[in-house]
Coordinates of C-alpha atoms in Angstrom, one line a residue:
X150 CA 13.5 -6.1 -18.2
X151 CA 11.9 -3.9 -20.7
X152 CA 10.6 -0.2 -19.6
X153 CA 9.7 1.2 -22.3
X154 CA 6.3 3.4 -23.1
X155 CA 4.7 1.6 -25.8
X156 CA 1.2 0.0 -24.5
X157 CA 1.8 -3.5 -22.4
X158 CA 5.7 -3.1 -22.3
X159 CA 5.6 -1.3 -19.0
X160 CA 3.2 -3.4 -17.1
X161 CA 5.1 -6.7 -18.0
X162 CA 8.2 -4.6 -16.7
X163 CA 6.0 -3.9 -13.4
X164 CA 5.6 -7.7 -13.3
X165 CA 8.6 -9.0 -13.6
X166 CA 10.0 -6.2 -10.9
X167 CA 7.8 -7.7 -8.4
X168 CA 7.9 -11.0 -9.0
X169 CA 11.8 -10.7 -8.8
X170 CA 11.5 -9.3 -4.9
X171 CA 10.3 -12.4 -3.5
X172 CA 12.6 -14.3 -1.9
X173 CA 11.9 -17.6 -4.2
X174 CA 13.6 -15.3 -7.2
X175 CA 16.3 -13.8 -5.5
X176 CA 19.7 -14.8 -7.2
X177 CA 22.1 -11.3 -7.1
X178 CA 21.7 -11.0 -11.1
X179 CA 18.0 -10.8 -10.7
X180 CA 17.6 -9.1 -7.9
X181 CA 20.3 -6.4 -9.6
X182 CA 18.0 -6.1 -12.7
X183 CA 14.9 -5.8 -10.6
X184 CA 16.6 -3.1 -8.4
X185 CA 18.2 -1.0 -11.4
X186 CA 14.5 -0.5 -13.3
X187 CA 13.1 0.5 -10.0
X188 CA 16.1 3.2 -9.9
X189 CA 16.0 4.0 -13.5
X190 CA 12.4 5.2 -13.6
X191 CA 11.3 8.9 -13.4
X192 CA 7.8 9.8 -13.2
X193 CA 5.6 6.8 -14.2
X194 CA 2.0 8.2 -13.3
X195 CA 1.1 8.7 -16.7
X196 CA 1.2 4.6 -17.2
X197 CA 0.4 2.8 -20.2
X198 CA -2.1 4.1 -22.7
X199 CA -2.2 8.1 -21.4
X200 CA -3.1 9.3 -18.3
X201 CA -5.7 8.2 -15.6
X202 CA -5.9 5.4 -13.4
X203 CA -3.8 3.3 -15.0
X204 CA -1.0 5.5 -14.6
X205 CA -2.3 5.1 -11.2
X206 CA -2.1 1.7 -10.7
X207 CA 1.1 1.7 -12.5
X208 CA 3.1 3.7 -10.0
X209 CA 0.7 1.9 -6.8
X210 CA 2.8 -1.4 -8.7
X211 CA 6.2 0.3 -8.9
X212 CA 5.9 1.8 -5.4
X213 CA 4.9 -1.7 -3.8
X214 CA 7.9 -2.8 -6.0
X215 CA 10.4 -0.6 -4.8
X216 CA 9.6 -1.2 -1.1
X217 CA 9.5 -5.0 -1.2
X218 CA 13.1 -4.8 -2.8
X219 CA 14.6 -2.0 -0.2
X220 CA 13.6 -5.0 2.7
X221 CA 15.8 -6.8 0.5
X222 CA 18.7 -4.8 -0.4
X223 CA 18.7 -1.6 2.4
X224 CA 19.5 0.2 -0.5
X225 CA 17.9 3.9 0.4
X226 CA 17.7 4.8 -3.4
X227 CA 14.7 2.6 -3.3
X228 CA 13.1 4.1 -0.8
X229 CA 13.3 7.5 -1.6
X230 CA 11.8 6.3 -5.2
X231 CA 8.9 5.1 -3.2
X232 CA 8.8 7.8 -1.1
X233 CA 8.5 10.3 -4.1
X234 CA 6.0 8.1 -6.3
X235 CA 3.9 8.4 -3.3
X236 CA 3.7 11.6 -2.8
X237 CA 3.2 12.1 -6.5
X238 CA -0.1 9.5 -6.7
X239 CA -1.4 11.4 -3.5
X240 CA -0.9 14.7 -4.8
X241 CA -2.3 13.7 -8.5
X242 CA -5.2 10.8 -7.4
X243 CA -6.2 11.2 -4.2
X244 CA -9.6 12.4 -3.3
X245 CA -10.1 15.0 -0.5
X246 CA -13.3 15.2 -0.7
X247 CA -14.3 11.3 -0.4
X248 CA -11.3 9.7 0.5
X249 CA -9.1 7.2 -1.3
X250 CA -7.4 7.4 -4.7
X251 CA -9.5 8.2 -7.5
X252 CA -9.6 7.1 -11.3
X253 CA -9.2 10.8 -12.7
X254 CA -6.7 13.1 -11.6
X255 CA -7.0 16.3 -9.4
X256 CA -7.4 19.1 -12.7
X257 CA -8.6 21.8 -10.1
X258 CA -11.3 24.1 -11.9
X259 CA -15.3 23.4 -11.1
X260 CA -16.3 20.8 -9.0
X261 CA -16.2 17.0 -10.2
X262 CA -17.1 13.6 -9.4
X263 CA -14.5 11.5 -9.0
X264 CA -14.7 7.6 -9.1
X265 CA -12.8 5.4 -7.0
X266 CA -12.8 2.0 -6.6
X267 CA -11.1 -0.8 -4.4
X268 CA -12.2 -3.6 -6.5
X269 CA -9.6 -5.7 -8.4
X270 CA -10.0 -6.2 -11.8
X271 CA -7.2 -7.3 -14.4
X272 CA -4.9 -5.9 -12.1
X273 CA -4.8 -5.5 -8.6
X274 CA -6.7 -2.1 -7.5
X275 CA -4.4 0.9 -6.3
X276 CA -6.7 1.6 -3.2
X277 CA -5.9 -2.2 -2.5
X278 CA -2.0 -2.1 -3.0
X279 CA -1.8 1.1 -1.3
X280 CA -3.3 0.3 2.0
X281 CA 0.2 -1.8 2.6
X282 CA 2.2 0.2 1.0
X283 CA 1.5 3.1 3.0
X284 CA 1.6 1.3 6.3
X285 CA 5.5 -0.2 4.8
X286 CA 6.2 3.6 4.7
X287 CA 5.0 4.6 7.8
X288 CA 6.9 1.7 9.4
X289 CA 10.0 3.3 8.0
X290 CA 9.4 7.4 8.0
X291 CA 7.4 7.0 11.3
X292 CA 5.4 9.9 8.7
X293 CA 1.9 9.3 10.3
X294 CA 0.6 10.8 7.3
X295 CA 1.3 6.9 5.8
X296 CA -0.6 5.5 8.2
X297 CA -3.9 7.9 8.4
X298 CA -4.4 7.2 4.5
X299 CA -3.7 3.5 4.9
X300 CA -6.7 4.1 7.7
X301 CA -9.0 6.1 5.4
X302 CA -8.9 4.0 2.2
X303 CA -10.1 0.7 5.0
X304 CA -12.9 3.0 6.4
X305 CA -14.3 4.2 3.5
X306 CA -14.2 1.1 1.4
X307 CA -15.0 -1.4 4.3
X308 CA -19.1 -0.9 3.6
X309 CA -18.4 -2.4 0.0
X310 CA -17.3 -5.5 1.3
X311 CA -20.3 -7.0 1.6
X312 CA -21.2 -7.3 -1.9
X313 CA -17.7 -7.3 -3.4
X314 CA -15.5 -9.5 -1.3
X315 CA -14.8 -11.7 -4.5
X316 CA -13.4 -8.8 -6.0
X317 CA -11.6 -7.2 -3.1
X318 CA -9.0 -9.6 -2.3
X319 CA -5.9 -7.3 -2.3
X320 CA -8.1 -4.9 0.3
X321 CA -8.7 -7.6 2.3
X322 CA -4.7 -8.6 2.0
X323 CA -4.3 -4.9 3.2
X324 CA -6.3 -5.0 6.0
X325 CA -4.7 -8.3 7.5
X326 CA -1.1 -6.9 7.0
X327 CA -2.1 -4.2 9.4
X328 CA -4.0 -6.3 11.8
X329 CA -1.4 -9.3 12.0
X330 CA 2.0 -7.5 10.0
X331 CA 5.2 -8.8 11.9
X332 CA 8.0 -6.1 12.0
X333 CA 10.9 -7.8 12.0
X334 CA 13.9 -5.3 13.0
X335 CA 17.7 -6.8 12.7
X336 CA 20.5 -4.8 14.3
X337 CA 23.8 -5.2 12.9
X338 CA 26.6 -4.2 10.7
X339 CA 25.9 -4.8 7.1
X340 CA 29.4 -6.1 6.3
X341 CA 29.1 -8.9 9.3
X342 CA 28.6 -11.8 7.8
X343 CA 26.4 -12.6 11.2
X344 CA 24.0 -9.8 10.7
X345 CA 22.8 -11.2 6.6
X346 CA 22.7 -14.6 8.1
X347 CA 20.1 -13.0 10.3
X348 CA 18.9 -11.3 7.1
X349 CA 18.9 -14.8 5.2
X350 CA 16.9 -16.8 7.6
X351 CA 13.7 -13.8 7.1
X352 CA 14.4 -13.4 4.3
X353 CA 13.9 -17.5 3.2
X354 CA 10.9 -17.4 4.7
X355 CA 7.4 -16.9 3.4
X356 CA 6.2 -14.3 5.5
X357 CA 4.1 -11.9 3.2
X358 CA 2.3 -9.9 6.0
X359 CA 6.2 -9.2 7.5
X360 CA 8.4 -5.9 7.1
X361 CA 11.9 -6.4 7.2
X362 CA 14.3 -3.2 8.5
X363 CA 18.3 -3.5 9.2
X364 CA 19.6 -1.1 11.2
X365 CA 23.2 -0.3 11.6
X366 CA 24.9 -0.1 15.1
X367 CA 23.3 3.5 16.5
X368 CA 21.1 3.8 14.1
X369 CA 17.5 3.9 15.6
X370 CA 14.0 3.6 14.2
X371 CA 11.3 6.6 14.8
X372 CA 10.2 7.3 17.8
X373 CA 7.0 5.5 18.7
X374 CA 8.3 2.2 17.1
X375 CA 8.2 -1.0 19.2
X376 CA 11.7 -1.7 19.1
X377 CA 12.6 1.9 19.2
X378 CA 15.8 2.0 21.2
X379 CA 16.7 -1.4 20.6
X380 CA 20.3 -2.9 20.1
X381 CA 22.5 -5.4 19.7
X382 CA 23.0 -8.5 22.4
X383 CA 26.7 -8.8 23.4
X384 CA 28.4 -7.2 20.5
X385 CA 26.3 -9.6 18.2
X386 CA 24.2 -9.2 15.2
X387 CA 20.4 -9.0 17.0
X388 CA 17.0 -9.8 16.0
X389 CA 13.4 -8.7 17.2
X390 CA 10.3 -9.9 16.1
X391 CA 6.8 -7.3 16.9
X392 CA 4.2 -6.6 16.2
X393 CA 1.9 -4.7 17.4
X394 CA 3.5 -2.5 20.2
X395 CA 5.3 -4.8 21.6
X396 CA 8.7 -7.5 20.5
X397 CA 10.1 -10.6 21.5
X398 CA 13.2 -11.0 22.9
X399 CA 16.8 -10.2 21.5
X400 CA 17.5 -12.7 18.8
X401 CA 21.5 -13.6 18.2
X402 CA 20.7 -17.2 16.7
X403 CA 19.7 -17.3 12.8
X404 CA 18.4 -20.9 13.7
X405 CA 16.6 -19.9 16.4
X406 CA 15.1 -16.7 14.5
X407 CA 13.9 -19.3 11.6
X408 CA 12.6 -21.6 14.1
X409 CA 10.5 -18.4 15.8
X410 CA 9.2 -17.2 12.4
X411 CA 8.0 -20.9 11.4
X412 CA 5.8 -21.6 14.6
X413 CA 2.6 -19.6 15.0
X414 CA 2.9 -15.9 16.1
X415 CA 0.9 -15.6 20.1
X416 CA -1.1 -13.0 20.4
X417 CA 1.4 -11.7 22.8
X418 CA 5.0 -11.0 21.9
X419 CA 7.0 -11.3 25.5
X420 CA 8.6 -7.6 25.7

């Protein structure tokens, strides 16, 4: 991985960070290289090629990044980097006055117009990425700051899909992640090798509308969560699968929990 500031270098490090947090390029070396540049980077809104959007979209990439590999890893560092990056593209890009992250950044000063966009271009759009991103965080943080921008960037963008569904792919990825997203919540002790077996049947799935969160023995979610509360089965390693506001039965069986994530998801978890 190269992260380095001259134009291109950092988007092809962006790239190769993501692609490395799917499961289908997990080996521990990769996943170690993908985790430290996540780690290693400071404040990347300024981007490639000066400030602006692209700085934008940069950290909308790294942030995406960062919470695809904490699913993976539990590692906290990660997401406190996407915590932070957040909170930074909000504070710099986001548009109180319209709604949704904007191409310029907030200079304060007489009044502006600001364009935004949740079409895709080259890249993904940062309105796009965001939308799951922010409902990842608020999953985590229970911070239902998360989830009211995920809502705003829909609403205010949904009236251009009419004439620019071919180019709002990654919004529309969004909005199914929050209408169907499985959370998938494993209770366990990370050093049991029971609890990552658990961990490696999710895990070697395809699931990309699923969030993945390991809890330790006592450890509990935020309050309003479906599985809030939750434990383990018998002194075992334990799995839930919800979505919505409700989740399935305890899971002890790593078979059984790859079997449950292959077959089609009912409408209904039983509680």
């Amino acid at each position: 991985f190269f992260f380095q500031a001259e134009d291109g270098i950092r988007d092809v490090a962006v790239t190769g960070v993501q692609t490395c947090a799917l499961p289908i390029c997990n080996p521990p070396k990769l996943l170690g290289d993908a985790v430290a540049v996540v780690v290693a980077a400071g404040d990347i809104t300024e981007g490639t090629g000066g400030p602006g959007m692209v700085g934008g979209i940069t950290t909308a990439n790294m942030i995406r990044a960062a919470l695809i590999l904490f699913e993976a890893t539990g590692d906290q560092m990660l997401l406190e980097r996407a915590k932070d990056w957040t909170n930074t593209l909000t504070r710099e890009f986001w548009d109180d006055a319209q709604g949704g992250y904007a191409f310029s950044r907030e200079k304060g000063g007489p009044i502006q117009l600001r364009t935004r966009s949740a079409g895709d271009t080259q890249t993904p759009s940062a309105n796009g990425l965001m939308i799951a991103s922010l409902a990842r965080l608020y999953f985590f943080t229970g911070d239902q700051q998360h989830a009211d921008r995920a809502e705003t960037i829909l609403r205010v963008f949904a009236g251009d899909l009419p004439q620019s569904y071919l180019q709002m792919g990654t919004f529309m990825n969004g909005f199914e992640f929050i209408a169907t997203g499985l959370q998938i919540v494993i209770v366990g002790p990370k050093t049991d090798a029971r609890t990552n077996d658990l961990m490696e049947a999710v895990l070697s799935r395809s699931l990309p509308n699923r969030v993945l969160m390991r809890l330790e023995p006592g450890e509990n979610l935020p309050l309003g969560h479906p599985a809030f509360g939750k434990t383990m089965q018998g002194g075992a390693p334990t799995a839930y699968i919800c979505q919505q506001a409700t989740c399935s039965a305890p899971i002890t069986s790593p078979l059984t929990l790859a079997q449950s994530l292959t077959l089609p998801v009912p409408r209904t978890l039983a509680s």
